[in-house]
Each structure stands twice: as structure tokens, then as C-alpha cells.
C-alpha positions as semicolon CSV with decimal commas, in nm:
position;residue;x (nm);y (nm);z (nm)
1;M;-0,003;0,009;-0,010
2;I;0,126;0,341;-0,106
3;S;0,065;0,584;0,181
4;Y;0,223;0,899;0,004
5;I;0,440;1,001;-0,264
6;K;0,689;1,273;-0,258
7;G;0,852;1,418;-0,582
8;I;0,857;1,667;-0,862
9;L;0,536;1,736;-1,042
10;G;0,586;1,646;-1,430
11;E;0,268;1,735;-1,550
12;V;-0,060;1,911;-1,396
13;G;-0,389;1,888;-1,538
14;E;-0,759;1,950;-1,459
15;G;-0,821;1,670;-1,198
16;F;-0,494;1,504;-1,205
17;V;-0,101;1,519;-1,171
18;V;0,192;1,313;-1,291
19;I;0,445;1,311;-1,016
20;E;0,809;1,168;-1,058
21;A;0,928;0,983;-0,757
22;G;1,221;0,713;-0,776
23;G;1,253;0,726;-1,156
24;L;0,877;0,628;-1,175
25;G;0,598;0,862;-1,299
26;Y;0,284;0,804;-1,104
27;F;-0,053;0,932;-1,244
28;L;-0,270;1,075;-0,971
29;S;-0,640;1,155;-0,979
30;T;-0,685;1,471;-0,779
31;P;-0,969;1,720;-0,666
32;A;-1,025;2,009;-0,912
33;S;-1,014;2,266;-0,601
34;G;-0,819;2,588;-0,591
35;D;-0,513;2,470;-0,430
36;Y;-0,465;2,213;-0,696
37;K;-0,506;2,462;-0,963
38;K;-0,197;2,642;-0,812
39;L;0,050;2,364;-0,874
40;K;0,299;2,400;-1,172
41;P;0,535;2,137;-1,342
42;G;0,872;2,142;-1,166
43;D;0,716;2,213;-0,825
44;M;0,814;1,949;-0,537
45;A;0,522;1,817;-0,372
46;T;0,394;1,543;-0,131
47;F;0,075;1,357;-0,213
48;Y;-0,122;1,158;0,030
49;T;-0,261;0,851;-0,166
50;S;-0,560;0,610;-0,186
51;F;-0,531;0,307;-0,418
52;C;-0,872;0,179;-0,575
53;L;-0,912;-0,157;-0,756
54;G;-1,229;-0,150;-0,981
55;E;-1,405;-0,367;-1,196
56;K;-1,281;-0,184;-1,490
57;N;-0,972;0,018;-1,395
58;V;-0,718;0,061;-1,126
59;E;-0,689;0,418;-0,996
60;L;-0,448;0,574;-0,764
61;S;-0,578;0,903;-0,622
62;G;-0,369;1,178;-0,455
63;F;-0,436;1,445;-0,197
64;L;-0,228;1,737;-0,055
65;S;-0,351;1,668;0,291
66;R;-0,400;1,360;0,479
67;E;-0,771;1,505;0,610
68;E;-0,850;1,512;0,227
69;R;-0,749;1,168;0,164
70;D;-0,919;1,036;0,472
71;L;-1,245;1,209;0,373
72;F;-1,219;1,065;0,049
73;V;-1,180;0,714;0,167
74;A;-1,473;0,770;0,414
75;V;-1,708;0,857;0,155
76;K;-1,600;0,605;-0,090
77;S;-1,647;0,344;0,153
78;I;-2,022;0,403;0,142
79;S;-2,185;0,161;-0,107
80;S;-2,257;0,331;-0,448
81;F;-2,060;0,643;-0,371
82;G;-1,758;0,587;-0,585
83;S;-1,427;0,768;-0,650
84;K;-1,581;0,993;-0,904
85;L;-1,845;1,139;-0,664
86;S;-1,614;1,143;-0,370
87;M;-1,362;1,352;-0,580
88;T;-1,640;1,592;-0,671
89;I;-1,723;1,645;-0,314
90;L;-1,345;1,730;-0,256
91;S;-1,366;1,978;-0,562
92;S;-1,661;2,153;-0,416
93;L;-1,613;2,205;-0,059
94;T;-1,331;2,216;0,198
95;V;-1,270;1,926;0,444
96;K;-1,387;2,103;0,729
97;E;-1,685;2,257;0,536
98;F;-1,809;1,905;0,440
99;A;-1,739;1,737;0,786
100;D;-1,933;2,058;0,968
101;A;-2,240;1,982;0,697
102;I;-2,240;1,634;0,801
103;V;-2,193;1,677;1,174
104;N;-2,478;1,962;1,156
105;E;-2,674;1,764;0,904
106;D;-2,683;2,080;0,675
107;K;-2,831;1,924;0,377
108;K;-2,872;2,232;0,197
109;I;-2,473;2,251;0,149
110;L;-2,473;1,869;0,084
111;R;-2,742;1,913;-0,190
112;S;-2,549;2,196;-0,350
113;I;-2,227;1,944;-0,434
114;P;-2,292;1,870;-0,828
115;G;-2,423;1,517;-0,893
116;L;-2,505;1,447;-0,526
117;G;-2,913;1,490;-0,530
118;D;-3,149;1,488;-0,255
119;K;-3,153;1,115;-0,164
120;K;-2,780;1,083;-0,190
121;A;-2,703;1,386;0,041
122;D;-2,960;1,248;0,282
123;R;-2,811;0,904;0,264
124;L;-2,448;1,062;0,320
125;A;-2,553;1,244;0,624
126;L;-2,706;0,944;0,768
127;E;-2,400;0,709;0,684
128;L;-2,121;0,957;0,794
129;R;-2,278;1,167;1,088
130;K;-2,116;0,917;1,334
131;N;-1,799;0,831;1,160
132;R;-1,516;0,895;1,387
133;V;-1,309;1,040;1,086
134;I;-1,556;1,286;1,012
135;L;-1,608;1,378;1,372
136;A;-1,230;1,425;1,400
137;L;-1,219;1,649;1,108
138;A;-1,530;1,856;1,235
139;S;-1,352;1,898;1,555
140;L;-1,064;2,074;1,404
141;S;-1,064;2,424;1,560
142;A;-0,987;2,736;1,359
143;E;-0,692;2,785;1,583
144;A;-0,562;2,439;1,489
145;E;-0,614;2,506;1,115
146;E;-0,417;2,807;1,153
147;D;-0,139;2,662;1,327
148;R;-0,113;2,371;1,051
149;H;-0,061;2,666;0,791
150;G;0,120;2,883;1,019
151;S;0,343;2,873;1,316
152;V;0,341;2,497;1,371
153;I;0,585;2,370;1,129
154;F;0,518;2,008;1,001
155;D;0,878;1,884;0,898
156;E;0,986;1,531;0,807
157;N;0,995;1,424;1,183
158;A;0,636;1,532;1,218
159;E;0,544;1,348;0,903
160;N;0,692;1,039;1,018
161;A;0,537;1,072;1,363
162;A;0,189;1,124;1,212
163;A;0,241;0,812;0,985
164;A;0,354;0,600;1,309
165;L;0,039;0,692;1,495
166;E;-0,156;0,588;1,181
167;S;0,011;0,240;1,203
168;F;-0,135;0,242;1,566
169;G;-0,477;0,265;1,428
170;C;-0,524;0,624;1,428
171;S;-0,700;0,802;1,157
172;G;-0,498;1,074;0,939
173;A;-0,671;1,351;1,089
174;E;-0,644;1,208;1,463
175;A;-0,273;1,174;1,417
176;R;-0,213;1,493;1,258
177;K;-0,403;1,669;1,520
178;A;-0,198;1,493;1,788
179;V;0,127;1,560;1,647
180;E;0,036;1,954;1,595
181;K;-0,054;1,947;1,985
182;A;0,274;1,800;2,062
183;L;0,466;2,057;1,843
184;A;0,288;2,337;1,985
185;E;0,328;2,257;2,357
186;H;0,693;2,126;2,305
187;G;0,836;2,289;2,001
188;P;1,043;2,092;1,742
189;L;1,147;1,734;1,866
190;A;1,334;1,438;1,759
191;F;1,107;1,181;1,599
192;E;1,115;0,942;1,897
193;E;1,036;1,202;2,153
194;L;0,767;1,372;1,906
195;F;0,598;1,033;1,858
196;S;0,584;0,978;2,238
197;K;0,446;1,330;2,323
198;A;0,175;1,273;2,037
199;L;0,083;0,942;2,163
200;E;0,041;1,103;2,504
201;A;-0,195;1,364;2,358
202;I;-0,425;1,103;2,210
203;K;-0,438;0,908;2,527
């Protein structure tokens, strides 16, 4: 299973990128939201991935954050909600907007997503309202989101600590939030100590 790919963008298009890593070029389906439209060939980027083996095709999807990847997987796990519709959701709303709409049962926002419709919007809210990934994403405070893009620096040690927490059964959102908390409270740490502090934050 490929958790993430870090490399140089060789090609960028509407809803996809080709990222070069280890001598290979990986074709990734991506959302078509604003952050992805800013990407350019030659940029260094990290994509968190989800592998899908369908009846007719094999697809590798890529996302700029673990939270987007986790949301994509949560939606796609619902019967009849495939990769295409899951990607449309991420192209239409931010992770927090979608998670908040599910938790608050804001069906007006859900029904505004292209291709969703009333029945699917209602089913989506019903299926995901108690999903632990969605609840964790909705609980991200404005302060935590600001830290993620600002004062808290998510370096290689932080990425590795978050990945280690995921291997212990945490969702990507929970793992990242715990690492961010450890960084905010203790500052930059070596991997072992950062992992330990983040694990304490979860407990």
C-alpha cells in the first residue's frame, strides 16, 4: 500500500497530476479545487494516496493533505459512492466545510454538491454522521487550522510521527492533530520524542 508519494510534478492537468519519484512517474487523480490549480510542473510536492481496484480500472488518487485523503476514503467506503463522486465532493467543499455539514446535518450545503441530489445527500448525512474520521475533522478548531498553515511547522519528523500513529490505528486527522498539539506545546522534537508526546496527546 502506498501511503504517500513525494517528488517533482512532471505534469499538471484538470483533476490529475503526474508526479516523478524514484525514477517512476505516477498518475494521480486529484480534486479540481483551488489549491490544486496553483500547482505547476517542476514543483516539489507530497501527495497522500488512496488505491482503488475497480471492476474496470485501477486508480491511484492523490491529495495534498491527509485529511482530504481520509475524507475521500470515508465517502468512498459507502456503497454506490465511488471515486468520482467522492472527488467531486472534495472539489466543491473544503474538508472542514464538508465535515461540519455532515455533523450539523446541513443538507442544503450537501445538496449543492454537483451530482449528489437529495436522496444521496440525505444518505450521506445518515451514513457519516457518526463516522469517527468525520467527527475528528469537524472538531478541528480554527486555531488548529491556522497552526497547520502557520506557526506549527510540519517537517519530516512530524510527518513520520503522524504516519507511525496511523500504524497504531489512528485516523490521519487524529494523528496529525496529536502531532500538532505536541509541536505546539513542546516545539521541534526528534522523531522518537515527538511520537511519544503525540501518543500521550491521544491517550
